[in-house]
Coordinates of C-alpha atoms in Angstrom, one line a residue:
M1 CA 23.1 -3.0 -6.4
I2 CA 21.4 -0.7 -8.8
N3 CA 20.9 3.3 -8.3
V4 CA 17.3 4.6 -9.4
I5 CA 15.6 8.2 -9.5
L6 CA 12.5 7.6 -7.6
M7 CA 9.5 9.2 -9.8
Q8 CA 7.2 9.3 -6.6
R9 CA 7.3 8.5 -3.1
V10 CA 7.9 4.9 -2.1
E11 CA 7.1 3.9 1.2
K12 CA 10.2 3.1 3.5
L13 CA 12.6 4.1 0.5
G14 CA 12.5 7.7 -0.5
Q15 CA 10.6 10.8 -1.6
M16 CA 10.2 12.1 -5.2
G17 CA 13.7 12.9 -7.2
D18 CA 15.9 10.6 -4.3
T19 CA 18.4 8.7 -6.1
V20 CA 18.3 5.3 -4.0
T21 CA 20.4 2.0 -4.4
V22 CA 18.3 -1.0 -4.3
K23 CA 18.5 -4.5 -4.8
P24 CA 18.4 -5.6 -8.7
G25 CA 15.5 -7.6 -8.2
Y26 CA 13.4 -5.2 -6.5
A27 CA 14.1 -2.6 -9.4
R28 CA 13.7 -5.0 -12.2
N29 CA 10.4 -6.6 -11.0
F30 CA 8.7 -3.7 -8.9
L31 CA 10.2 -0.2 -9.2
L32 CA 11.1 0.2 -12.7
P33 CA 7.8 -1.7 -14.2
S34 CA 5.2 0.3 -12.1
G35 CA 6.9 3.7 -13.3
R36 CA 8.0 4.4 -9.4
A37 CA 11.5 5.0 -10.5
I38 CA 13.7 5.2 -13.8
R39 CA 17.5 4.0 -13.8
A40 CA 20.0 6.6 -12.6
T41 CA 22.0 7.2 -15.9
E42 CA 23.4 10.5 -16.9
V43 CA 20.6 11.2 -19.7
N44 CA 17.8 10.3 -16.9
L45 CA 19.2 12.6 -14.7
K46 CA 19.4 15.3 -16.8
K47 CA 15.8 14.6 -18.1
F48 CA 14.5 14.2 -14.7
E49 CA 16.1 17.6 -13.8
Q50 CA 14.6 19.4 -16.7
D51 CA 11.0 17.9 -16.0
R52 CA 11.2 18.3 -12.3
A53 CA 8.9 21.3 -11.9
Q54 CA 6.4 19.6 -14.0
L55 CA 6.6 16.4 -12.4
E56 CA 6.4 17.8 -8.8
A57 CA 3.2 19.7 -9.9
Q58 CA 1.4 16.6 -11.1
N59 CA 2.3 15.2 -8.2
L60 CA 0.7 17.9 -5.8
K61 CA -2.2 17.9 -8.3
R62 CA -3.0 14.4 -7.6
R63 CA -2.0 14.5 -3.9
E64 CA -4.8 17.3 -3.5
E65 CA -7.5 15.1 -5.6
A66 CA -6.4 12.2 -3.3
E67 CA -7.2 14.7 0.0
R68 CA -10.6 15.9 -1.2
V69 CA -11.6 12.0 -1.7
A70 CA -10.1 11.3 1.7
E71 CA -12.3 14.1 3.4
R72 CA -15.2 12.8 1.6
M73 CA -14.7 9.4 2.6
E74 CA -13.6 9.8 6.2
G75 CA -15.4 7.4 8.3
L76 CA -16.0 4.9 5.7
T77 CA -17.3 1.2 7.0
V78 CA -17.7 -1.7 4.7
V79 CA -19.8 -4.9 5.7
L80 CA -18.6 -8.4 4.1
I81 CA -20.6 -11.2 4.6
R82 CA -18.6 -14.6 4.9
S83 CA -19.2 -18.0 6.4
A84 CA -17.7 -19.0 9.7
G85 CA -16.9 -21.6 12.4
E86 CA -18.5 -21.3 15.9
S87 CA -15.3 -19.9 17.2
G88 CA -15.6 -17.0 14.5
A89 CA -12.6 -18.2 12.5
L90 CA -13.5 -17.6 8.8
Y91 CA -13.3 -20.4 6.1
G92 CA -10.7 -18.8 4.1
S93 CA -9.7 -15.1 4.6
V94 CA -10.7 -11.5 3.5
S95 CA -8.2 -10.3 0.6
G96 CA -7.6 -7.0 -0.7
R97 CA -9.6 -7.9 -3.8
D98 CA -12.6 -8.2 -1.7
I99 CA -12.2 -5.1 0.4
A100 CA -11.9 -3.1 -3.0
D101 CA -15.2 -4.8 -4.2
A102 CA -16.6 -3.8 -1.3
T103 CA -15.7 -0.1 -1.2
K104 CA -16.6 0.3 -4.9
D105 CA -20.3 -0.7 -3.7
A106 CA -19.5 2.3 -1.2
G107 CA -18.9 4.7 -3.9
L108 CA -15.1 4.7 -3.6
T109 CA -13.5 3.1 -6.6
I110 CA -9.9 1.5 -5.8
T111 CA -7.8 -1.4 -6.8
R112 CA -6.7 -4.2 -4.7
E113 CA -3.1 -3.0 -4.8
Q114 CA -4.2 0.2 -3.0
V115 CA -5.8 -1.9 0.0
I116 CA -2.9 -2.3 2.5
L117 CA -3.4 -5.5 4.9
E118 CA -0.9 -5.8 7.8
Q119 CA -1.8 -9.5 7.9
P120 CA -4.5 -11.6 6.3
I121 CA -8.1 -11.2 8.3
K122 CA -9.1 -14.6 9.1
T123 CA -11.7 -13.9 11.8
L124 CA -15.5 -12.1 12.0
G125 CA -15.5 -8.7 13.9
L126 CA -14.3 -5.2 12.9
T127 CA -10.8 -4.5 11.4
T128 CA -9.3 -1.3 10.4
V129 CA -7.2 -1.3 7.1
R130 CA -5.3 1.5 5.2
I131 CA -6.5 2.4 2.0
A132 CA -3.7 4.4 -0.1
L133 CA -5.1 6.9 -2.4
H134 CA -1.8 8.4 -3.4
P135 CA 1.5 7.3 -1.7
E136 CA 1.3 10.4 0.6
V137 CA -2.4 10.1 1.6
S138 CA -4.2 7.2 3.0
I139 CA -7.3 6.8 4.7
P140 CA -8.7 4.0 7.4
V141 CA -11.3 2.1 6.6
V142 CA -13.3 -0.2 8.8
V143 CA -14.1 -3.6 7.6
N144 CA -17.0 -5.3 9.4
I145 CA -17.0 -9.2 8.6
A146 CA -20.2 -11.1 9.8
R147 CA -22.0 -14.0 9.2
T148 CA -25.5 -12.0 8.5
P149 CA -26.3 -8.5 8.1
E150 CA -28.0 -8.8 11.4
E151 CA -24.8 -9.7 13.2
A152 CA -22.9 -6.8 11.3
D153 CA -25.6 -4.3 12.5
K154 CA -24.5 -5.6 16.2
Q155 CA -21.2 -5.5 15.5
M156 CA -21.3 -1.7 14.4
R157 CA -23.4 -1.0 17.6
G158 CA -20.8 -2.6 19.8
E159 CA -22.7 -5.4 21.2
D160 CA -20.9 -8.4 22.1
L161 CA -21.8 -11.3 20.1
R162 CA -19.8 -13.9 21.8
A163 CA -21.4 -12.9 25.2
E164 CA -24.9 -13.0 23.7
Q165 CA -24.0 -16.3 22.1
E166 CA -22.6 -18.0 25.7
A167 CA -25.8 -16.8 27.4
E168 CA -27.9 -18.2 24.9
E169 CA -26.0 -21.8 24.9
A170 CA -26.2 -21.4 29.1
S171 CA -29.7 -21.2 28.8
L172 CA -30.2 -24.1 26.6
E173 CA -28.0 -26.2 28.9
A174 CA -30.2 -25.3 31.9
E175 CA -33.3 -26.1 29.8
L176 CA -31.6 -29.5 29.0
A177 CA -30.4 -30.1 32.7
A178 CA -34.1 -29.3 33.7
E179 CA -35.6 -31.8 31.4
L180 CA -33.2 -34.4 32.2
S181 CA -34.0 -33.9 36.1
E182 CA -37.6 -34.1 35.0
L183 CA -37.3 -37.5 32.8
G184 CA -35.0 -38.9 36.0
A185 CA -37.9 -37.8 38.5
A186 CA -40.4 -39.1 36.5
S187 CA -38.8 -42.6 35.9
E188 CA -38.5 -43.0 39.4

């Protein structure tokens, strides 16, 4: 186990300035290279305490900026057009990169690492994902996945596409049954 000092808030680990004990691989492969932590040595502890006020002021400034962006982008919805099977299952899945590209088109520039997907998106419909603008600020974004732009509009209005599709199939089956009965009556 390795002791590190957190340079910013890390979800499920601690706040800025906390000294935490983590596994060596987590520190070596994630926390240290991304600048989210430094090793907890005597020199680093003294340096952190000297720079603490400045670091906290920078963190506060970045958080305020992120909160302003969050207010401006509240209620953001992005539309992704994908091909899918009859049951609504996508051919492939929607990734963080796809969502980041779509939000960029909507006016919010983010990286794919900022998109927090709880599980992969593999079906058509509306899904809410979290965008982490700052370690302490995140916004919900509604991702509308549809086959066509028209279908996306219907989903946004709350129309049930499956019920509409089933009604269409039922009317086609009724027409087919009527034609078959006509053909059966004509052959007799």
